[in-house]
Coordinates of C-alpha atoms in Angstrom, one line a residue:
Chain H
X142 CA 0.0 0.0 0.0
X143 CA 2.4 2.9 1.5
X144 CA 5.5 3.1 -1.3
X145 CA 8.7 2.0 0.3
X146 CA 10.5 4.4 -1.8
X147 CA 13.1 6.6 -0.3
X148 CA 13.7 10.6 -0.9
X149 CA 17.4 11.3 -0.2
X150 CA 17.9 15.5 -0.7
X151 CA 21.5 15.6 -1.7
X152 CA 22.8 19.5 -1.1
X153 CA 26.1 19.6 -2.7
X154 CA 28.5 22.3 -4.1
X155 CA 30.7 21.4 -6.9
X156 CA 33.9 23.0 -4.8
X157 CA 33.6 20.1 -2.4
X158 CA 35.5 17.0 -3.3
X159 CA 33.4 15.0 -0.1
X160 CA 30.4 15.9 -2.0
X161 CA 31.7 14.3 -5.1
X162 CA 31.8 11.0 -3.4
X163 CA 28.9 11.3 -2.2
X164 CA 26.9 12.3 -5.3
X165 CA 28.8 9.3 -7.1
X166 CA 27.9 6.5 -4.6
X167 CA 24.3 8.1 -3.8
X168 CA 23.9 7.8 -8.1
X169 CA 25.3 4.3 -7.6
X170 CA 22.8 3.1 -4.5
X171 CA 19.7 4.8 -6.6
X172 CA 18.5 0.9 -7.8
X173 CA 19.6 -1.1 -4.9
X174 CA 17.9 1.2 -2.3
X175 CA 14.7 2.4 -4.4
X176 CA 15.7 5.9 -3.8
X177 CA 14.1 8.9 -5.4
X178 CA 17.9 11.3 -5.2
X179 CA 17.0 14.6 -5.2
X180 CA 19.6 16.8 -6.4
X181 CA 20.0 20.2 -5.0
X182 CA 22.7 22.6 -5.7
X183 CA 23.5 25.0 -2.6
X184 CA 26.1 27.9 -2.1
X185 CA 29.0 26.2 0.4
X186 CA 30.4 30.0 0.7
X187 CA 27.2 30.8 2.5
X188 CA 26.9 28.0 4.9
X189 CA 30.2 28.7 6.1
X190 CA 29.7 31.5 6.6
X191 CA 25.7 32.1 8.1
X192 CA 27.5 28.9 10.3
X193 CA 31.1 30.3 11.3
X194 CA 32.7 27.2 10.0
X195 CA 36.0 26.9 8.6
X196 CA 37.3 24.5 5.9
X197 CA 39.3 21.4 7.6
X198 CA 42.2 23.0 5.4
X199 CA 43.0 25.9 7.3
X200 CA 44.9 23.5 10.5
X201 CA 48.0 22.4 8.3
X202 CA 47.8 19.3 9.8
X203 CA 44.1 18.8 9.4
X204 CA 45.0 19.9 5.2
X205 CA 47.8 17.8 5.1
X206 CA 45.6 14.5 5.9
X207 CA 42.7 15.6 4.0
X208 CA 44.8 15.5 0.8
X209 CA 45.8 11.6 2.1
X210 CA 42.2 11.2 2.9
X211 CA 41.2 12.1 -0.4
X212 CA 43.4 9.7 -2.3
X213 CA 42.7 6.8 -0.4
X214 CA 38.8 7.4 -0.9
X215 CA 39.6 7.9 -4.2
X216 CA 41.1 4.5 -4.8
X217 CA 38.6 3.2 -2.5
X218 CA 35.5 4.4 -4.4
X219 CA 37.3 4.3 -7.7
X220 CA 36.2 8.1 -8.4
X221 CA 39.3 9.8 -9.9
X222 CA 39.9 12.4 -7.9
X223 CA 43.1 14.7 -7.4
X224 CA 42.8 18.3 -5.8
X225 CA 44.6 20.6 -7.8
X226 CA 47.6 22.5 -6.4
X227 CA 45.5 26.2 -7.0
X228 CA 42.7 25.0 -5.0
X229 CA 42.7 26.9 -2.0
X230 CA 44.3 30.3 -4.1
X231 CA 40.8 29.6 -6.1
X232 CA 39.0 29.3 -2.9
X233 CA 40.1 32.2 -1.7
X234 CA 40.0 34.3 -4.8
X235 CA 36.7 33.6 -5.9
X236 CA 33.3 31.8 -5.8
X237 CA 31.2 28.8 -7.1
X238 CA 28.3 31.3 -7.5
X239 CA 28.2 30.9 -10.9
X240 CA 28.4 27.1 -11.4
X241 CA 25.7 26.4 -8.5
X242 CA 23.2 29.2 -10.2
X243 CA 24.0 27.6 -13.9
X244 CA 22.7 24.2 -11.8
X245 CA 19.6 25.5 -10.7
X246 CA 19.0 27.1 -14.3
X247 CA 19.7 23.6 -15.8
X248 CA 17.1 22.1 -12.7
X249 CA 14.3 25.0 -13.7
X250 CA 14.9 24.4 -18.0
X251 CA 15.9 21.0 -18.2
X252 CA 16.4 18.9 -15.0
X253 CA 17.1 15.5 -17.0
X254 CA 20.8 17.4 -17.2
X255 CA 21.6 18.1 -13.5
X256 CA 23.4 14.8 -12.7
X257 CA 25.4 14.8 -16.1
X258 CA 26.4 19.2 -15.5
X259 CA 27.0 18.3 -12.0
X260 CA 29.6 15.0 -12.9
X261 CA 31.1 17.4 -15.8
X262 CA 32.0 20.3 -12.9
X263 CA 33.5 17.4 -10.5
X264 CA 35.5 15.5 -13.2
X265 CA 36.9 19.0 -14.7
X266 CA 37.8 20.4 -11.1
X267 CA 39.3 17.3 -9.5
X268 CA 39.9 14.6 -12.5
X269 CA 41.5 17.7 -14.9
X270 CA 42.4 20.2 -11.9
X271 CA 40.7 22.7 -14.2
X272 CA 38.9 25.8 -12.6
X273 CA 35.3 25.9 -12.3
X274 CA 34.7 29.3 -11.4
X275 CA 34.7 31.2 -14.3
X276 CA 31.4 32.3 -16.5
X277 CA 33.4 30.8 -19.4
X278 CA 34.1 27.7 -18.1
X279 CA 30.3 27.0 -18.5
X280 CA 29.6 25.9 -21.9
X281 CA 32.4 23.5 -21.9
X282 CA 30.9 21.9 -18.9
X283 CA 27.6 21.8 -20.1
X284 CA 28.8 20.5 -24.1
X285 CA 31.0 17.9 -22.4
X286 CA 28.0 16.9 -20.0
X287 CA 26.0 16.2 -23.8
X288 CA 23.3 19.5 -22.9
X289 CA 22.5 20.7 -26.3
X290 CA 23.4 24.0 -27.8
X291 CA 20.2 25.6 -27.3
X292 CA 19.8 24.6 -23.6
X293 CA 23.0 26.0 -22.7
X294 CA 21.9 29.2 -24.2
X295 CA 18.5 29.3 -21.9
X296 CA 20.6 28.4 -18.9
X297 CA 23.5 31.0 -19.6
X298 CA 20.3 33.7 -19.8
X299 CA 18.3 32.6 -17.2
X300 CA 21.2 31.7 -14.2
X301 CA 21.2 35.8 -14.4
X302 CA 17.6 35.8 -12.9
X303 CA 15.9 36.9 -9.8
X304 CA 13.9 33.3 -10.2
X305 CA 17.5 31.4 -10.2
X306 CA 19.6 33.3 -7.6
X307 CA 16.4 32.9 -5.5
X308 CA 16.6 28.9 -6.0
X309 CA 20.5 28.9 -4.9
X310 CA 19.4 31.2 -2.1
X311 CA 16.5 28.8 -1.1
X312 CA 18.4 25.5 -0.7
X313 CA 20.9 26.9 1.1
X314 CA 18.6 28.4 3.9
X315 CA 16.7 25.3 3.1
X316 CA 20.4 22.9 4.0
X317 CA 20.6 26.1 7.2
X318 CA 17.2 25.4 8.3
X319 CA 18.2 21.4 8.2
X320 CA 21.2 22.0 10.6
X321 CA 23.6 22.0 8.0
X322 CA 27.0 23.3 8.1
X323 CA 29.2 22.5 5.3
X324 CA 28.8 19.5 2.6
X325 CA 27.6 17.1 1.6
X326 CA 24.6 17.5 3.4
X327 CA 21.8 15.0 3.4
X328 CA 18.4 15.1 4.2
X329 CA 16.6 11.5 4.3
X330 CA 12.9 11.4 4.2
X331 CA 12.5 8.0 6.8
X332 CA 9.1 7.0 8.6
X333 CA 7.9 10.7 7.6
X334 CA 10.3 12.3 9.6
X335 CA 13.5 14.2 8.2
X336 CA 17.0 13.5 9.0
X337 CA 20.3 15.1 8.3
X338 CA 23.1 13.7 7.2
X339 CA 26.8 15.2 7.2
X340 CA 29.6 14.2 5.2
X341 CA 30.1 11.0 2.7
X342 CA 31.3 8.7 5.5
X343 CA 27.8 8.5 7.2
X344 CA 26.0 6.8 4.2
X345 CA 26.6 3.7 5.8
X346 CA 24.7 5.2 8.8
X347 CA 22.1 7.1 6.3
X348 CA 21.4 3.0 5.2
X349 CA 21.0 1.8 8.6
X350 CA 18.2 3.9 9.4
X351 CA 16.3 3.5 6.5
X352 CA 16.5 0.1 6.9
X353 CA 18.6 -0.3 3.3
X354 CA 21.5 -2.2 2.9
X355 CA 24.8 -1.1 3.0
X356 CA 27.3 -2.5 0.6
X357 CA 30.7 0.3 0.3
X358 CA 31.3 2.1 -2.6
X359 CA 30.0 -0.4 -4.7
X360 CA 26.8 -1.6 -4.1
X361 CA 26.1 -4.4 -6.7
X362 CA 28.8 -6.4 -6.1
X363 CA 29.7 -6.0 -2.8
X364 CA 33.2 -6.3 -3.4
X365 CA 34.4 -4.3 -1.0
Chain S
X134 CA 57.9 -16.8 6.5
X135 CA 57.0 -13.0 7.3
X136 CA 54.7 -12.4 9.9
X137 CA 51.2 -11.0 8.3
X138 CA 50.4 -9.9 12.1
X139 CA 49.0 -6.1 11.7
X140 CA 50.3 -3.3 14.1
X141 CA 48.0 -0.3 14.8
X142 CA 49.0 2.1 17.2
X143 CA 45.8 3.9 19.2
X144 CA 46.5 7.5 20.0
X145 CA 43.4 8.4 22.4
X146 CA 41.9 10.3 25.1
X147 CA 39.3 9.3 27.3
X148 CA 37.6 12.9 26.8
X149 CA 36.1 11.9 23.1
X150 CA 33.7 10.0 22.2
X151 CA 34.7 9.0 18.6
X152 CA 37.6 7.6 20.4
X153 CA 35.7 5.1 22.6
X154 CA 34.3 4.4 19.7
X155 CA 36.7 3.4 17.8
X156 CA 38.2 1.8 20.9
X157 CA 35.9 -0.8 21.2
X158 CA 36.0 -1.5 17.2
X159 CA 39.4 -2.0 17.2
X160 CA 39.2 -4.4 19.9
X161 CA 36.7 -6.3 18.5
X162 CA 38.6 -6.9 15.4
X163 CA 41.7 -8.0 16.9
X164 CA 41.5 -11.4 16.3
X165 CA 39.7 -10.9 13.0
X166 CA 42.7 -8.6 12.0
X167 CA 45.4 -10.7 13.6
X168 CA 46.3 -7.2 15.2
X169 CA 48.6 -6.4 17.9
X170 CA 46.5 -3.1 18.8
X171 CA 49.2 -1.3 20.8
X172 CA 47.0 1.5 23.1
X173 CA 48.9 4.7 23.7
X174 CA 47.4 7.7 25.7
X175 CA 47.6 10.7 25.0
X176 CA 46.9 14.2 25.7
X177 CA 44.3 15.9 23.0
X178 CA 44.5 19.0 24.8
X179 CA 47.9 19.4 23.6
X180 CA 46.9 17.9 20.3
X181 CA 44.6 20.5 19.8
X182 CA 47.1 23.7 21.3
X183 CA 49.6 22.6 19.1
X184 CA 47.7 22.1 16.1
X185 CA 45.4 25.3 16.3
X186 CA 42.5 22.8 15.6
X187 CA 38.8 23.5 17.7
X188 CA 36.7 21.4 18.6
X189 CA 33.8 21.1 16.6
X190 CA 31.2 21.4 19.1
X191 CA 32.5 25.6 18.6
X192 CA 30.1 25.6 15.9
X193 CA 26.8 25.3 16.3
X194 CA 25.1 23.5 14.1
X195 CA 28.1 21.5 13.9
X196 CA 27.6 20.5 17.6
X197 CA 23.7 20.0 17.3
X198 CA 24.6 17.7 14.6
X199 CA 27.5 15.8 17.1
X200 CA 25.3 15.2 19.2
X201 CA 22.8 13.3 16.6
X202 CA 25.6 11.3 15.2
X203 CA 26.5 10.1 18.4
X204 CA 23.4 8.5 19.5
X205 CA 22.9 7.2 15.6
X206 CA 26.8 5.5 15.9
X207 CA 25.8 4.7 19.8
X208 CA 23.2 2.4 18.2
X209 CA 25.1 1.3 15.0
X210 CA 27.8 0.1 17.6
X211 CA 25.8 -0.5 20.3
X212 CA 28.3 1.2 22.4
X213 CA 26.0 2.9 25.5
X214 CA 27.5 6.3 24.4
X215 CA 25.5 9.7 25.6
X216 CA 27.3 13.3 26.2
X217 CA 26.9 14.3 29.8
X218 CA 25.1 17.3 30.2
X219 CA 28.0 19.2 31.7
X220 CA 30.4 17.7 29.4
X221 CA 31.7 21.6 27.9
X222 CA 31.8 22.6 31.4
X223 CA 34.1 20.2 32.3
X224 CA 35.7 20.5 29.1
X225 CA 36.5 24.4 29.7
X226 CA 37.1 24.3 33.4
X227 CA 39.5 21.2 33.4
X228 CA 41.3 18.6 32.0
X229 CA 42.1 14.8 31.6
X230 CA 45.5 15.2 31.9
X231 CA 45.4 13.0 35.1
X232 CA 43.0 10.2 33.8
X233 CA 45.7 9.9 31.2
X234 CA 48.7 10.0 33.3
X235 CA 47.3 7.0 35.4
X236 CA 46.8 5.0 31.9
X237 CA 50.5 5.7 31.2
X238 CA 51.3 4.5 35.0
X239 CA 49.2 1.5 34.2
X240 CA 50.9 0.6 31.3
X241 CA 54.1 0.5 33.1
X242 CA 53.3 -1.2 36.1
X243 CA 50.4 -4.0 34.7
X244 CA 50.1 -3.1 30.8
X245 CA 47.6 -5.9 30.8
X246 CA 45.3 -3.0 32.7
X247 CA 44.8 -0.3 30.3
X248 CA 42.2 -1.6 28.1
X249 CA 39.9 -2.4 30.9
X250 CA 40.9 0.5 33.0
X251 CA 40.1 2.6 29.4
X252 CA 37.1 1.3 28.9
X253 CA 35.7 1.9 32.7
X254 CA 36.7 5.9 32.3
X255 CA 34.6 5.6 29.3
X256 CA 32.1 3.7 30.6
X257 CA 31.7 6.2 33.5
X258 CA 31.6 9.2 31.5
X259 CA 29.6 8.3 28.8
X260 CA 27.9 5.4 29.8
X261 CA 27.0 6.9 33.8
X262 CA 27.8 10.7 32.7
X263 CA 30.0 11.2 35.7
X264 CA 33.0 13.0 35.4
X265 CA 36.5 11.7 34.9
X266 CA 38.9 14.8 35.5
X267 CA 39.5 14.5 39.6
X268 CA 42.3 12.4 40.9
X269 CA 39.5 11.3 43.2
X270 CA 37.7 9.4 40.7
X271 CA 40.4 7.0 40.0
X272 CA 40.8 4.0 42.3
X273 CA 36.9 3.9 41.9
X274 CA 37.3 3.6 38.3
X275 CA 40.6 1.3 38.7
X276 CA 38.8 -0.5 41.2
X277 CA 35.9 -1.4 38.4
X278 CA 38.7 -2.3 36.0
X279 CA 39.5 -4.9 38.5
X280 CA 42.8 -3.6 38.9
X281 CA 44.2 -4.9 42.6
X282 CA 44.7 -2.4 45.7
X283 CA 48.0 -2.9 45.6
X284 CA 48.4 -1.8 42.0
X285 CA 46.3 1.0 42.2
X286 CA 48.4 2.6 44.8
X287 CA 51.3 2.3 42.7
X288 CA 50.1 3.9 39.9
X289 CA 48.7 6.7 42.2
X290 CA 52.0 7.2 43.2
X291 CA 54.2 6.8 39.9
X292 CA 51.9 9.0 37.6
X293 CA 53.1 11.8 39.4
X294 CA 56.7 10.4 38.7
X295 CA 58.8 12.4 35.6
X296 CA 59.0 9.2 34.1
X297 CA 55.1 8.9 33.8
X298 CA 54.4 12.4 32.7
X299 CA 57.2 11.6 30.3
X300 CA 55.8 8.7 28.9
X301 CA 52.1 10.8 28.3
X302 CA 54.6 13.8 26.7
X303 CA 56.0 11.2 24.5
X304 CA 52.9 9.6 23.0
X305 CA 51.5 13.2 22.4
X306 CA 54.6 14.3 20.6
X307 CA 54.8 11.0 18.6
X308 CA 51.1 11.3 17.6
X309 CA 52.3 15.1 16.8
X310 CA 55.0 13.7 14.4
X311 CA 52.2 11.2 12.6
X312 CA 50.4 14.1 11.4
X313 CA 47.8 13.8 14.5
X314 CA 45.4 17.1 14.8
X315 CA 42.5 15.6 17.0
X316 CA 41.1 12.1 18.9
X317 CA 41.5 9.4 17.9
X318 CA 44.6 8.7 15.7
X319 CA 46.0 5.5 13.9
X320 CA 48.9 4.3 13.6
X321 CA 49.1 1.3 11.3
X322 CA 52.6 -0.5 10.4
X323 CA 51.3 -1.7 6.4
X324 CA 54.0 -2.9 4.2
X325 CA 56.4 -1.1 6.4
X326 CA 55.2 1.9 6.1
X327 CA 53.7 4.1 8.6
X328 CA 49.5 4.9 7.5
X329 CA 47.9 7.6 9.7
X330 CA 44.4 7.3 9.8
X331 CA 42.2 9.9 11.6
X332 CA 38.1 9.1 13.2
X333 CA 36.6 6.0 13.9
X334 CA 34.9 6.6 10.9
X335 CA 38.0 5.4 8.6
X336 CA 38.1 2.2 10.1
X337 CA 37.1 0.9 6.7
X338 CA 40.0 2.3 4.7
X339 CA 42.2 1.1 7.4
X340 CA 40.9 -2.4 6.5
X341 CA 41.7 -1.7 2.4
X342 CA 44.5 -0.1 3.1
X343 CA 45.9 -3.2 4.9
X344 CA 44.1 -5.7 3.3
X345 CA 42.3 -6.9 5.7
X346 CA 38.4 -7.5 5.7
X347 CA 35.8 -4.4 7.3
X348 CA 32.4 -6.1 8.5
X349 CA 31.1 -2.8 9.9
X350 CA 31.0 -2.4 13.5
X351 CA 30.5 -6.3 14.5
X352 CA 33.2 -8.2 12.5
X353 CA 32.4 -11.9 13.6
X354 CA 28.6 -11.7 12.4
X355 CA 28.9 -9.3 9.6
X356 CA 25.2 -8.5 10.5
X357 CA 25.2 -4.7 9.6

């Protein structure tokens, strides 16, 4: 009678490399846990800041074992991932306003496209340590991602719009408002009650209260 | 030939919670792991001075959410595991610096001690939320440990030895050198080569990483 069918609210920013994993292994558990994955593109900048966190990074020690966390998830999940060495100039220098707003235009024009944009901005940042900042950086992302010509067009023109910058705007109070405070951040919809999720390396803990199994990085095969 | 037996080194504290955590993990996969789990106190205060790192509780949301991870990996576990209410008063007004010292004097006089004398400090502050920062909580907790009267006394006494304090400088400064910036920190000895691995929650990649198998948090029944 009642669907068993699980909503999993994924609130990612394509500057995150934690998110990454987590989008790739929540795309890979879709099937095996019947999970409707609803993807929603927030500004990181501004949950740092609305929560006064600060990226692991900035205690050298803390940065120095991210970068060896990193690699050995990276092997682990088989999700090529390398931080490039102008990362935290980039950081600091600018903003992934532009790429989360394109997101939400893609979501509003053509949300088929989403998952494919959002996979483009990963594998470009952290599989081509390429910047992802830039307006111009856009169409490439969205022509590799397979969008066509005239969809990228819409986007380009409509990220510009009240409608969009208020979508970024609302699923990132929406993520504040869910007690998050830096990403990935996960809201599971279980037993009609929501509950948040931080970081990829509680998906194992997302599984166990929804009653899914949990299988690592790879679900169907359980190799790991 | 070679010996396939698997050294891990646990840097801890009895003050976190992810520690007793991963405590009582790593001593359930001993035999599973043919590990020689070597326990080595240390003092996260320090840790944390010398590092510049905060604990996350500092941010809010991030210490709402602690608290909800906690009781989900208290259950995932079963480890009984809740925060005392006073927990960042104690936190701010004192320090386990002697709860520590008395593991280091146990480790000289009746190593045998320290993982039941561990697990009772634990036990008593997260399991009977009672403090564990007075000198006068000790032989009651030793006592529980089933550590004798007459060792008790002598640890009572040689904590407060230079060679005691010593010993506790030493870990820290050794879990310093491993890249350590917070509670608790691996040590494992893969291949020999020295793999520092940080949070209970990376006991997974510890297991790939040496080649051993991870069965989540009960490794003889594989049941989660």
């Amino acid at each position: 009678m009642t669907s068993k069918r699980l909503l999993v609210e994924l609130y990612y920013d394509v500057i995150s490399p934690f998110s990454y994993l987590c989008f790739e292994a929540l795309c890979r558990y879709r099937r095996l846990w019947n999970m409707e994955l609803a993807l929603k593109p927030f500004f990181l900048g501004g949950i740092m800041r609305e929560t006064g966190n600060m990226p692991p990074a900035m205690v050298p020690n803390r940065g120095l074992y991210m970068m060896k966390d990193l690699s050995r998830l990276s092997r682990y999940y088989q999700v090529p991932l390398k931080i490039p060495q102008e990362f935290m100039e980039w950081i600091v220098s600018s903003s992934t306003v532009n790429a989360q707003r394109f997101l939400c235009a893609v979501q509003v024009e053509e949300p088929k496209f989403v998952e494919p944009v959002t996979r483009a901005f990963y594998q470009r940042l952290f599989g081509e340590q390429k910047e992802i900042m830039s307006l111009e950086c856009i169409p490439e992302v969205a022509h590799t991602a397979g969008v066509p010509e005239d969809v990228i067009k819409k986007c380009l023109d409509s990220m510009k719009s009240g409608e969009i910058k208020g979508i970024l705007k609302k699923h990132t109070e929406e993520a504040l408002e869910n007690g998050a405070f830096g990403a990935p951040t996960m809201v599971a919809h279980i037993n009609g009650k929501k509950e948040m999720f931080f970081g990829q390396d509680r998906l194992h803990l997302l599984a166990y209260e929804a009653g899914k199994p949990w299988n690592g990085p790879f679900p169907e095969n359980n190799k790991l």
